[in-house]
Short mmCIF file of C-alpha atoms in Angstrom, two decimals:
data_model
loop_
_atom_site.label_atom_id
_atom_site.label_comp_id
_atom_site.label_asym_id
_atom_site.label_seq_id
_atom_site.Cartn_x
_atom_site.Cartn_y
_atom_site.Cartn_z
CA UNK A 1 4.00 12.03 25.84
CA UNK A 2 5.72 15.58 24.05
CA UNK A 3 7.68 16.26 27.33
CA UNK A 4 9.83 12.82 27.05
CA UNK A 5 12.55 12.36 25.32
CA UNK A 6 12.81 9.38 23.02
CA UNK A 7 16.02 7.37 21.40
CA UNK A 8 15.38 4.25 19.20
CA UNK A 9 17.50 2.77 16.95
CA UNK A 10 17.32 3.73 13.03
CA UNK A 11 19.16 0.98 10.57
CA UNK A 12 19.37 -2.62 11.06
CA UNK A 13 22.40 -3.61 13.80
CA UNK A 14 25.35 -5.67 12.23
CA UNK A 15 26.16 -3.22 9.41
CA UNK A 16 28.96 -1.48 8.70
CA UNK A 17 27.33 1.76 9.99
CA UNK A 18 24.30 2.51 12.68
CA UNK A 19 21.84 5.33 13.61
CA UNK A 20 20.35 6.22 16.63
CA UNK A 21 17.73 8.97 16.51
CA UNK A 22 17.18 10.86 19.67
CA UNK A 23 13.65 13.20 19.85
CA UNK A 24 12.71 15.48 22.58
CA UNK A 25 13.20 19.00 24.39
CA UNK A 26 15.96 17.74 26.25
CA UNK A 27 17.80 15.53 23.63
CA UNK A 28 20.49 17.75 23.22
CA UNK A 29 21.21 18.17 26.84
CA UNK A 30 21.30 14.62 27.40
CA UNK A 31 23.53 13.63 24.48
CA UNK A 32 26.28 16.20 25.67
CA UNK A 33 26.24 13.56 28.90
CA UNK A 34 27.76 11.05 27.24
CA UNK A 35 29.28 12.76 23.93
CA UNK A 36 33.12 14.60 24.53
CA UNK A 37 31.35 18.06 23.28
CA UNK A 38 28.42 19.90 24.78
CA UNK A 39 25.65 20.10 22.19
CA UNK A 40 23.37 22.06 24.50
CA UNK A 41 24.12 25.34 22.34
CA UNK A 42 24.66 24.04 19.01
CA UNK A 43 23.68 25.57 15.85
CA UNK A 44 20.52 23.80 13.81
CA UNK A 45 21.47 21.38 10.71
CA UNK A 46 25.39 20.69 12.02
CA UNK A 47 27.26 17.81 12.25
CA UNK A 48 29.52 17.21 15.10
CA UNK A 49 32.85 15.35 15.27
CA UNK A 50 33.56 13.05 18.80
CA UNK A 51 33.27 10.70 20.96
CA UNK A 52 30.54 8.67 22.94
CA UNK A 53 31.94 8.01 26.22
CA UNK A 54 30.55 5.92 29.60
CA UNK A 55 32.64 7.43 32.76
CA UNK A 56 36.57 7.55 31.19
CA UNK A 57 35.72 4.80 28.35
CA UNK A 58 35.28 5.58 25.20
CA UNK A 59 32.56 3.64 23.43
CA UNK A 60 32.67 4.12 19.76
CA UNK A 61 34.02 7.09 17.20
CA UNK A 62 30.34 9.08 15.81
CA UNK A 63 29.10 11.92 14.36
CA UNK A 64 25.80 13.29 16.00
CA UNK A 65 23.74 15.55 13.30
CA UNK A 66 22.01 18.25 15.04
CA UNK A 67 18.23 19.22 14.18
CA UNK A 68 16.41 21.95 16.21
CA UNK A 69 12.97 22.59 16.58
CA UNK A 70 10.52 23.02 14.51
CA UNK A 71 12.67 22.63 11.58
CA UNK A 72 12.89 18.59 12.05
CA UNK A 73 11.21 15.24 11.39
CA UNK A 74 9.54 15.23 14.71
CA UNK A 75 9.20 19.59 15.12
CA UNK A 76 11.18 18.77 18.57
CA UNK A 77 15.01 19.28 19.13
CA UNK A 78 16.55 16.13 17.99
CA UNK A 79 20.04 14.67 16.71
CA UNK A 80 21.02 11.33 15.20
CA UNK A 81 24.17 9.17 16.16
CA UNK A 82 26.33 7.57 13.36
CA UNK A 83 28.05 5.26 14.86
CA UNK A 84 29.60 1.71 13.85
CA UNK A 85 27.07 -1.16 13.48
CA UNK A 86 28.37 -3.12 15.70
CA UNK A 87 25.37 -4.50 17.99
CA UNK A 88 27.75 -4.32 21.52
CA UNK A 89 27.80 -0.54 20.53
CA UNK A 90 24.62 0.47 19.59
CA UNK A 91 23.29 -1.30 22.88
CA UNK A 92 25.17 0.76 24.73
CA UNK A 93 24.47 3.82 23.28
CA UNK A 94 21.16 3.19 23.83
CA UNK A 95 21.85 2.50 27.61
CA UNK A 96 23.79 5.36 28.08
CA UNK A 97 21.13 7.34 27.03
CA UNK A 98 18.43 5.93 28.72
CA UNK A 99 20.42 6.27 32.27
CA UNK A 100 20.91 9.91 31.84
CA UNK A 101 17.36 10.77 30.62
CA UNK A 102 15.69 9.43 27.52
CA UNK A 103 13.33 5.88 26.97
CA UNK A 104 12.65 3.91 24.27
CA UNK A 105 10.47 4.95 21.47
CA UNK A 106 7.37 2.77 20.86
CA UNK A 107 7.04 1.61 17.28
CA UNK A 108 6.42 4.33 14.90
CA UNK A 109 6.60 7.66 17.95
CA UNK A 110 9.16 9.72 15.89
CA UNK A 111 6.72 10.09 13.52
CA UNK A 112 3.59 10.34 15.88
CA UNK A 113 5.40 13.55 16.90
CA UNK A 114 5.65 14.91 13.43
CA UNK A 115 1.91 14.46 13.37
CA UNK A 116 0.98 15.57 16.52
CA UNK A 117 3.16 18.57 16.35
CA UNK A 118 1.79 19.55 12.92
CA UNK A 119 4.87 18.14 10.34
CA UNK A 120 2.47 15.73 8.41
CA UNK A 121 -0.83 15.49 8.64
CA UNK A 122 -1.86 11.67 8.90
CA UNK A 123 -2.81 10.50 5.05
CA UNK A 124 1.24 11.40 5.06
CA UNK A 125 1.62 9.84 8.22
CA UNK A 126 0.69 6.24 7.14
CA UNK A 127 2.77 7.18 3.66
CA UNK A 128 5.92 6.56 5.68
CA UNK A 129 5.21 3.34 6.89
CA UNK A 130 3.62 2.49 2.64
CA UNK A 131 7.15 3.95 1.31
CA UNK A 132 9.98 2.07 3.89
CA UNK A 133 7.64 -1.17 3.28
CA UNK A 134 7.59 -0.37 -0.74
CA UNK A 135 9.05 -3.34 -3.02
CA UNK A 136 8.51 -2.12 -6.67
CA UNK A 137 8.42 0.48 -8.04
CA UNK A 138 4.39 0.98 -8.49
CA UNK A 139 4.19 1.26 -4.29
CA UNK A 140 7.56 3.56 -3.49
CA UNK A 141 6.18 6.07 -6.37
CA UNK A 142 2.28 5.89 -4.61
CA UNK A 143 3.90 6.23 -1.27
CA UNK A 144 6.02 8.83 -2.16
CA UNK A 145 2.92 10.95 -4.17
CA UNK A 146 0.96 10.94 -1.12
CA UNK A 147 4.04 11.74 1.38
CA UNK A 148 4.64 14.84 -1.10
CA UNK A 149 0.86 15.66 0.41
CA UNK A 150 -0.95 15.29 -3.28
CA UNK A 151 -3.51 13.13 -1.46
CA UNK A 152 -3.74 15.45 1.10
CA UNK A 153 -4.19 18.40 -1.61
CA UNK A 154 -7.05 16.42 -3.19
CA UNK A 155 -8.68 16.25 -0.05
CA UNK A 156 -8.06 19.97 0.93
CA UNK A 157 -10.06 20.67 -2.64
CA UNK A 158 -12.84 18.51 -1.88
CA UNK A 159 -13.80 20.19 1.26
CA UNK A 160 -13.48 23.39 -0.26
CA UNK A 161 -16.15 22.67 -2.22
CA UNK A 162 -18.33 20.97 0.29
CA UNK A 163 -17.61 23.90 2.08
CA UNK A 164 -19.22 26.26 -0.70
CA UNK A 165 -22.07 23.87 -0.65
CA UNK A 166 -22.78 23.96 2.70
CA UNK A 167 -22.62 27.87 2.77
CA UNK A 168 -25.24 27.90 -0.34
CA UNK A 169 -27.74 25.36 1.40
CA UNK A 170 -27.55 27.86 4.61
CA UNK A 171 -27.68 30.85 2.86
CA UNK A 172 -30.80 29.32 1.70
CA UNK A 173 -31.94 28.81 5.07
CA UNK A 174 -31.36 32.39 6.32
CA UNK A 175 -33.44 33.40 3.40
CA UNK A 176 -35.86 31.33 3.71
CA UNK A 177 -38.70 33.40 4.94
CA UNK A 178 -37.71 35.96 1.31
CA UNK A 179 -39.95 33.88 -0.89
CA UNK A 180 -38.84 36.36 -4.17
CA UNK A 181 -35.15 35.49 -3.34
CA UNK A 182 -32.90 32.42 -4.71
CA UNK A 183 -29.64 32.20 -3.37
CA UNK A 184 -28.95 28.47 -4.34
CA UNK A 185 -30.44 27.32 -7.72
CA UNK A 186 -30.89 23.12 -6.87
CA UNK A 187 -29.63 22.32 -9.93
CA UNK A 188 -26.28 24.18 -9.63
CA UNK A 189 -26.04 22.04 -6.00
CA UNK A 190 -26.85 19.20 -7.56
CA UNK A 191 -23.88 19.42 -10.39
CA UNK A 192 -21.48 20.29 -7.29
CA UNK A 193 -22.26 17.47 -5.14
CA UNK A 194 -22.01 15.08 -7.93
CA UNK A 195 -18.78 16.00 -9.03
CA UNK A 196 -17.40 15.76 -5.49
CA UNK A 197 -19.28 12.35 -5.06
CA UNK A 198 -17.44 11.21 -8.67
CA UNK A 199 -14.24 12.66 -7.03
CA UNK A 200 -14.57 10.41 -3.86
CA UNK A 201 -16.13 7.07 -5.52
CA UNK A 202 -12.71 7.40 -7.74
CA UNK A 203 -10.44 7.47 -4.49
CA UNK A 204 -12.33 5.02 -3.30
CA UNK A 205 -12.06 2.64 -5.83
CA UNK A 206 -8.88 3.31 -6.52
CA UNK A 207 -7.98 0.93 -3.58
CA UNK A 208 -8.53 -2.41 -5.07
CA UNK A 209 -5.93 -1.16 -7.43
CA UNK A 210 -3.54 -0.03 -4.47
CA UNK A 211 -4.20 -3.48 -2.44
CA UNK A 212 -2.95 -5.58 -5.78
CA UNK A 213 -0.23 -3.53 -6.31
CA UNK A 214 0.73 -3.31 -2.23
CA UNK A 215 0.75 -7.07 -1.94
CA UNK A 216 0.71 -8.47 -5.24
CA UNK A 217 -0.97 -9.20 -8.36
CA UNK A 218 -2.64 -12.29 -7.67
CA UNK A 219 -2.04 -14.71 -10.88
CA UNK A 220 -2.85 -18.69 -10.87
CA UNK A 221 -1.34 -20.81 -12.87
CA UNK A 222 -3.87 -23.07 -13.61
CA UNK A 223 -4.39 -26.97 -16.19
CA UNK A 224 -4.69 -30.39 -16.47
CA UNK A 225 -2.23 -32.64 -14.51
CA UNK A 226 1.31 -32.74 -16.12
CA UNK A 227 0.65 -29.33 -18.65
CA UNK A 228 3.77 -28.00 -17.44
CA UNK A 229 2.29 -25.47 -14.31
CA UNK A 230 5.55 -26.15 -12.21
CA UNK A 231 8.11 -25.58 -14.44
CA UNK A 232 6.10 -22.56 -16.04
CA UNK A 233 6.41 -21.16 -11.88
CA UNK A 234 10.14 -21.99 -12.13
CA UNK A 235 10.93 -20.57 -15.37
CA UNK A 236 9.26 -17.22 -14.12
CA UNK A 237 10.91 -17.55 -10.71
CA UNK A 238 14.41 -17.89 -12.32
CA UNK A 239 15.05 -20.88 -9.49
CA UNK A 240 13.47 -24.30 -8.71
CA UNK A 241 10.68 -23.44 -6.33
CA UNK A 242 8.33 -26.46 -7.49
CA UNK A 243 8.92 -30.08 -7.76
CA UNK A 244 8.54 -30.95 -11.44
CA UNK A 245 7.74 -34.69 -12.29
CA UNK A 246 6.17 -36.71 -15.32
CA UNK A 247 4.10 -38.57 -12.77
CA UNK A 248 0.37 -37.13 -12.65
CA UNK A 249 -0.54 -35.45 -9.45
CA UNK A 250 2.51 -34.18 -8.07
CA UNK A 251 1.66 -30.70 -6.81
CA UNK A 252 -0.80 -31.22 -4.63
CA UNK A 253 -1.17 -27.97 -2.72
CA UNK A 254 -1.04 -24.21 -3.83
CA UNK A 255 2.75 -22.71 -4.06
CA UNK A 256 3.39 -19.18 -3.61
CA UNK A 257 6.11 -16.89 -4.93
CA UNK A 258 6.12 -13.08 -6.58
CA UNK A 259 7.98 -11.53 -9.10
CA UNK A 260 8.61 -8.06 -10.42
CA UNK A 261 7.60 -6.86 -13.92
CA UNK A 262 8.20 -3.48 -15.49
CA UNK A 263 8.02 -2.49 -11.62
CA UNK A 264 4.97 -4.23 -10.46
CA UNK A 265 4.68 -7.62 -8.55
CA UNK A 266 3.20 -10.26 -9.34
CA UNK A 267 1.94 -13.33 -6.84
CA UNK A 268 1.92 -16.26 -9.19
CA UNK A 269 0.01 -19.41 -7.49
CA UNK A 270 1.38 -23.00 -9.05
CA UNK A 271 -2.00 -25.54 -8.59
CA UNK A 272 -2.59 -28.83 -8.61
CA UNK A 273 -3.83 -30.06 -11.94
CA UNK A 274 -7.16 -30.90 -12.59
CA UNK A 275 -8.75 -34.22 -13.32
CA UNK A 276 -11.14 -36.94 -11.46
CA UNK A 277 -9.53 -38.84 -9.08
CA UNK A 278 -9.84 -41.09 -6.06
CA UNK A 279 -7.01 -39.42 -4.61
CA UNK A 280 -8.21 -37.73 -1.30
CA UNK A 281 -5.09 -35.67 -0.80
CA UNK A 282 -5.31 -34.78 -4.37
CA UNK A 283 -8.54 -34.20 -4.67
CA UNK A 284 -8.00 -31.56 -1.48
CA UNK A 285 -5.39 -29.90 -3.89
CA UNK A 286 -7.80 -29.56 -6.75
CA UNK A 287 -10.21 -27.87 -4.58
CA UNK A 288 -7.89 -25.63 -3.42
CA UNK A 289 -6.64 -24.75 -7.50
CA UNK A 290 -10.70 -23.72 -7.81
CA UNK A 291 -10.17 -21.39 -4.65
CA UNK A 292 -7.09 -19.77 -6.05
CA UNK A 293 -9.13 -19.02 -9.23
CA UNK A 294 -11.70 -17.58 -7.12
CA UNK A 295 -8.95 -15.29 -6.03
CA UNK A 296 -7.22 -14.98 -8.53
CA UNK A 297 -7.35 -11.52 -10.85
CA UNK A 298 -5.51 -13.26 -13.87
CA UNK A 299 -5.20 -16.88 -14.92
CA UNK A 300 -2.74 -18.43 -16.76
CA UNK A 301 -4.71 -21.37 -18.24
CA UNK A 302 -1.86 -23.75 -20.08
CA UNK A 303 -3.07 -26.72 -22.50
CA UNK A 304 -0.70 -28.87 -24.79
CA UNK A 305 -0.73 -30.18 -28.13
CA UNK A 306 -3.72 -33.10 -27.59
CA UNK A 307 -5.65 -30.84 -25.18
CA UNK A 308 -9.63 -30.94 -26.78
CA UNK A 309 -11.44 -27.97 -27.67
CA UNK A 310 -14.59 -28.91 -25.20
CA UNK A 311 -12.09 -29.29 -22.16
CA UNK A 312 -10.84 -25.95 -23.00
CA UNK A 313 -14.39 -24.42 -22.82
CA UNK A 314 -15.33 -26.50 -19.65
CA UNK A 315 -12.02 -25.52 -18.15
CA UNK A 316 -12.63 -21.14 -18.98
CA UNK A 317 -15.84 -21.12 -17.92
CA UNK A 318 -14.16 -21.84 -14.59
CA UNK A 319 -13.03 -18.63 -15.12
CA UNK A 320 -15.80 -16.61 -16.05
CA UNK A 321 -14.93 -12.92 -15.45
CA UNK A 322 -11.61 -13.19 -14.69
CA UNK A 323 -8.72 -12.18 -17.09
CA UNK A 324 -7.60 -15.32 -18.77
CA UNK A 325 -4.56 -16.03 -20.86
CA UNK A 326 -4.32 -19.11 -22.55
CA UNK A 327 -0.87 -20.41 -23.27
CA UNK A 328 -0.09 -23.71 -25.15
CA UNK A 329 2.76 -25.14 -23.58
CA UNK A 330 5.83 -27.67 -24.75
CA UNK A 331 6.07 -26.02 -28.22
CA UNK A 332 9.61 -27.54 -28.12
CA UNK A 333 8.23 -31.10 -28.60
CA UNK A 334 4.70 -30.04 -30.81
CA UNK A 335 4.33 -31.11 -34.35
CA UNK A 336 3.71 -28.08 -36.34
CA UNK A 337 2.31 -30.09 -39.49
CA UNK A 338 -0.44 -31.47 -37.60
CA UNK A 339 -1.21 -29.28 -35.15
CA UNK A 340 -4.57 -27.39 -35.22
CA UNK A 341 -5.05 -24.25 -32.50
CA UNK A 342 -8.12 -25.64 -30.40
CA UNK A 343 -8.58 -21.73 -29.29
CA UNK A 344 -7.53 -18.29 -30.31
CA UNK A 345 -5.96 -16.35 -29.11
CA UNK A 346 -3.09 -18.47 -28.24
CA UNK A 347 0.17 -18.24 -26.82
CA UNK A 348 2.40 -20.49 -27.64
CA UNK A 349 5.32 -21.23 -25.52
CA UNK A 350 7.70 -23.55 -23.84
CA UNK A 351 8.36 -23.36 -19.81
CA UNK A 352 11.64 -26.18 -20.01
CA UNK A 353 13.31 -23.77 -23.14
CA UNK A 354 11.95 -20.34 -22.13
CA UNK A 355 10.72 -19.94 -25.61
CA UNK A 356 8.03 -17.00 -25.38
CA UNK A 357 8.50 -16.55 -21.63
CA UNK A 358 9.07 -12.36 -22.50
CA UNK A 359 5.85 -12.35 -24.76
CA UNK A 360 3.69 -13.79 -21.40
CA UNK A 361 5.27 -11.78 -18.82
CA UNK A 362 3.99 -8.67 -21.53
CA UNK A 363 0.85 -10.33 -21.73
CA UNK A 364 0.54 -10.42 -17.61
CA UNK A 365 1.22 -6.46 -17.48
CA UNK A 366 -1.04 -5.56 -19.97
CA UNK A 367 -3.80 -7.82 -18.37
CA UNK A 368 -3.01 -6.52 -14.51
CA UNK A 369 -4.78 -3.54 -16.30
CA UNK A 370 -2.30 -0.98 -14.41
CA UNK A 371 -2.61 2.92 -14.81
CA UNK A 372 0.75 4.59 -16.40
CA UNK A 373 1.39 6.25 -13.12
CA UNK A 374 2.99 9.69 -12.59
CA UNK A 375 3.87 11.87 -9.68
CA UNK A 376 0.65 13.30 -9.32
CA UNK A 377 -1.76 10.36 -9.03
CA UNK A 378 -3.34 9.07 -6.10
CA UNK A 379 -4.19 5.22 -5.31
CA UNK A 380 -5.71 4.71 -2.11
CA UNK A 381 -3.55 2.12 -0.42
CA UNK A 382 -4.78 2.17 3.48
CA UNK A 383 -8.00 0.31 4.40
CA UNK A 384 -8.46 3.03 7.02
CA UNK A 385 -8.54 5.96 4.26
CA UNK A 386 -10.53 3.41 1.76
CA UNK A 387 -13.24 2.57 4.91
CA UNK A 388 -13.88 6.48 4.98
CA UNK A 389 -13.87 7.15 1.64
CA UNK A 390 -16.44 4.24 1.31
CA UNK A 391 -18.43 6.45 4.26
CA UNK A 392 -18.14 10.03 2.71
CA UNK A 393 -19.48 8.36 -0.71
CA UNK A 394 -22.54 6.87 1.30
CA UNK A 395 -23.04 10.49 3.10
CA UNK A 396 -22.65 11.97 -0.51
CA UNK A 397 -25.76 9.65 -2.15
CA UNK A 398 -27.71 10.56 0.97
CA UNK A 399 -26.49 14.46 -0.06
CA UNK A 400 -27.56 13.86 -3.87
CA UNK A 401 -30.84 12.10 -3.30
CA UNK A 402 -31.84 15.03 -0.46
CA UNK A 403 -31.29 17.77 -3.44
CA UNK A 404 -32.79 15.62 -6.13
CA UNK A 405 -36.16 15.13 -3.81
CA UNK A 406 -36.25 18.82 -2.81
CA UNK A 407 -35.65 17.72 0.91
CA UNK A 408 -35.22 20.44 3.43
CA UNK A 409 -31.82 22.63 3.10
CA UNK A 410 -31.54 21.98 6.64
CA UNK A 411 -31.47 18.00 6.84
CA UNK A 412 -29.35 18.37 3.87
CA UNK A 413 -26.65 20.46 5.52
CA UNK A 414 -26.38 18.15 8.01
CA UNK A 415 -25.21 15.21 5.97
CA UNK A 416 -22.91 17.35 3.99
CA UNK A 417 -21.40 18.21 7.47
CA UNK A 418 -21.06 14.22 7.88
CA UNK A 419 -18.76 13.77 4.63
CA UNK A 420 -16.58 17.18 5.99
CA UNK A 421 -15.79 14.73 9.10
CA UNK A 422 -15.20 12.03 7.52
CA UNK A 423 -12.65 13.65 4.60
CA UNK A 424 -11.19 15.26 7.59
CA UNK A 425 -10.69 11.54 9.55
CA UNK A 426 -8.36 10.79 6.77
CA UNK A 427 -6.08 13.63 7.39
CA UNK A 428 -6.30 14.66 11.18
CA UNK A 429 -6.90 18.17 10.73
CA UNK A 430 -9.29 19.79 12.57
CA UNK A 431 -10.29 16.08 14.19
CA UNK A 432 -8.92 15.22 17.87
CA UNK A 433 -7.93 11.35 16.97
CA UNK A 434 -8.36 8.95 19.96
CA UNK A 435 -5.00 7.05 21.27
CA UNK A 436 -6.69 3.93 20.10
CA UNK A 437 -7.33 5.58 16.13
CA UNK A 438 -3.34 6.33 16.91
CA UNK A 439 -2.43 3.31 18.33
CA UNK A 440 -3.96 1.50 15.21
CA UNK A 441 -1.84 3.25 12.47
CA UNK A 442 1.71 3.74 14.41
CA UNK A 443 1.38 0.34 15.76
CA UNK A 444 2.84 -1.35 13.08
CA UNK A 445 5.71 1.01 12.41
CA UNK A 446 8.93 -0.12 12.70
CA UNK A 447 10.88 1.62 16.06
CA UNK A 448 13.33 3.65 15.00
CA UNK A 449 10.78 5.71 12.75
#
């Protein structure tokens, strides 16, 4: 696949501006065929001025940035085309290319080649693809920790000390027959492996907190018929997204729309009220508002002024283990004087005025339970990496319980080798990947990267 040379197209066509990457050993040769200067002998990191021509015409006006191997994205000689965004133009760039040598990247080759030709290793890999999809702040800063290769670091220390296990446990085992030597003292093993098995449970479990922040924080909205749900989804949306009506039993299917807050999104899910009725399509709707809660890892639970106190306790033990804020809604039309809080603590706000809409947005960040994130940290984002981890954790008990029970240094040894493999699956090194392990992750890259 190394000994082709690839062109793709970079940035989205119909701009004001394009870029066409180019990868390969020959990509400067076969540029100078269609650009007015020969590139075949330029210098590394240079920008040329000129032309893209086909026969006498002259295309388009570009400059072609010059990268030469192994000090680019891919480690190959490549160059990138700016040229206007015009989709006519870019096409036929692209065909001009491909007649005098190159083909079409697949989705995600450029940086296939950067992995196979040692630029990344693949936890870095799959960061590319986390940080051009990132839409807050929370995922560009996780994406960009582990493209920076802090993940990768972590992993690098684990297996050094797995590593210094494993040569204790067979230094053991070449001893063995010395019964007045001790070259591994169990319970010093024992402290190692289970601070490498605390290490790995923590990446692990770190993904549930990578998956809500990747796709959303899921938060349902959730009350009796006419409480005020839709407009609360409206008011937080900034824009009519639900139908609002005094008659009961309007929404009668889940509605789905995120938001940002202080950099994280949140997936809020308007329901359909809940009450008895006869109402078949309703009653479909209602079932569907106990699913969302099922899903859901907040709830906003909204009463009014007349709501009872035993409803309230019916309606939260619905959501029993699940963070639940309870706001009291239409404080614009309540009577103060003869009001009585069924439940504390309340919020009290109104969705039609926006009175207390800040203090429940701050109420939904603290309750999302999010880590103050820095460079530094890690969050497991990638089923692939969290399947693994989940792997290396169940090698690691096997590991623990071996040295606990006195088991044979030997039989040991083997599953520490296990949890080596599998902490080296998530980065590549040392592993030959299959095409279909390869296909899996680049798959879903975009082309031009």
């Amino acid at each position: 696949m190394n000994s082709e040379t690839i062109c793709a197209l970079a940035t989205a066509p119909g701009g004001a501006l394009g870029i066409i990457r180019v990868s390969g050993s020959q990509s400067l040769e076969i540029l100078s065929r269609v650009f007015t200067k020969d590139l075949s002998k330029a210098q590394p990191n240079t920008i040329h001025y000129g032309h893209i021509k086909a026969d006498k015409e002259v295309v388009d006006e570009v400059l072609v940035s010059v990268f030469r191997a192994p000090h680019s994205y891919t480690g190959e000689d490549s160059a990138e085309i700016s040229c206007h965004g015009s989709r006519y133009i870019l096409n036929k760039v692209l065909e001009l290319l491909i007649q005098h040598g190159c083909r079409m990247a697949n989705p995600g080759e450029f940086t296939q080649r950067a992995f196979l030709n040692g630029k990344m290793d693949l936890s870095q890999a799959e960061a590319v693809a986390d940080l051009i999809a990132s839409s807050n702040k929370a995922t560009h800063q996780i994406a960009l920790s582990q493209l920076r290769g802090n993940f990768s670091s972590e992993l690098a220390r684990l297996r050094e000390k797995l590593l210094r296990l494993t040569s204790l446990l067979e230094l053991e085992l070449d001893f063995s027959d010395h019964e007045d030597l001790e070259f591994a003292d169990r319970s010093e093993l024992l402290a190692i492996a289970e601070d490498i098995d605390a290490r790995v449970s923590r990446l692990a479990y770190s993904f549930e907190t990578g998956q809500a922040l990747k796709q959303g924080i899921p938060v349902a909205i959730v009350g009796k018929t006419n409480v005020g749900k839709s407009t609360l989804l409206n008011r937080l949306l900034h824009e009519e997204r639900a139908i609002v009506s005094d008659i009961h039993g309007t929404t009668r299917d889940t509605i789905e729309d995120t938001i940002d807050i202080n950099g994280v999104t949140f997936r809020f899910i308007d329901t359909a009220g809940i009450r008895q009725t006869n109402d078949t399509i309703e009653q479909i709707g209602i079932e569907r508002t106990y699913a969302a809660i099922e899903k859901a890892r907040i709830i906003i639970w909204m009463i009014e002024e007349n709501t009872k106190l035993e409803d309230i306790q019916d309606l939260l033990q619905q959501a029993k283990g699940k963070e639940t804020i309870v706001v009291c809604n239409k404080v614009d039309k309540m009577n103060s004087d003869t009001f009585v809080p069924p439940i504390t603590p309340l919020l009290y706000i109104s969705a039609k005025t926006g009175f207390n809409i800040d203090q429940l947005e701050a109420k939904l960040f603290e309750a999302a339970k999010i880590p103050e994130l820095s460079d530094h940290d890690i969050i497991v984002t990638s089923a692939r990496q969290y399947d693994t981890l989940l792997r290396a954790h169940q090698n690691l008990d096997r590991v623990l319980s071996g040295l606990q029970t006195g088991l044979s240094g030997d039989l040991i040894s083997e599953d520490l080798r296990l949890v080596l493999d599998d902490l080296a699956d998530i980065t590549g090194e040392g592993r030959i990947m299959t095409n279909e392990v390869l296909g899996n992750i680049f798959s879903h890259f975009c082309v031009g990267k």
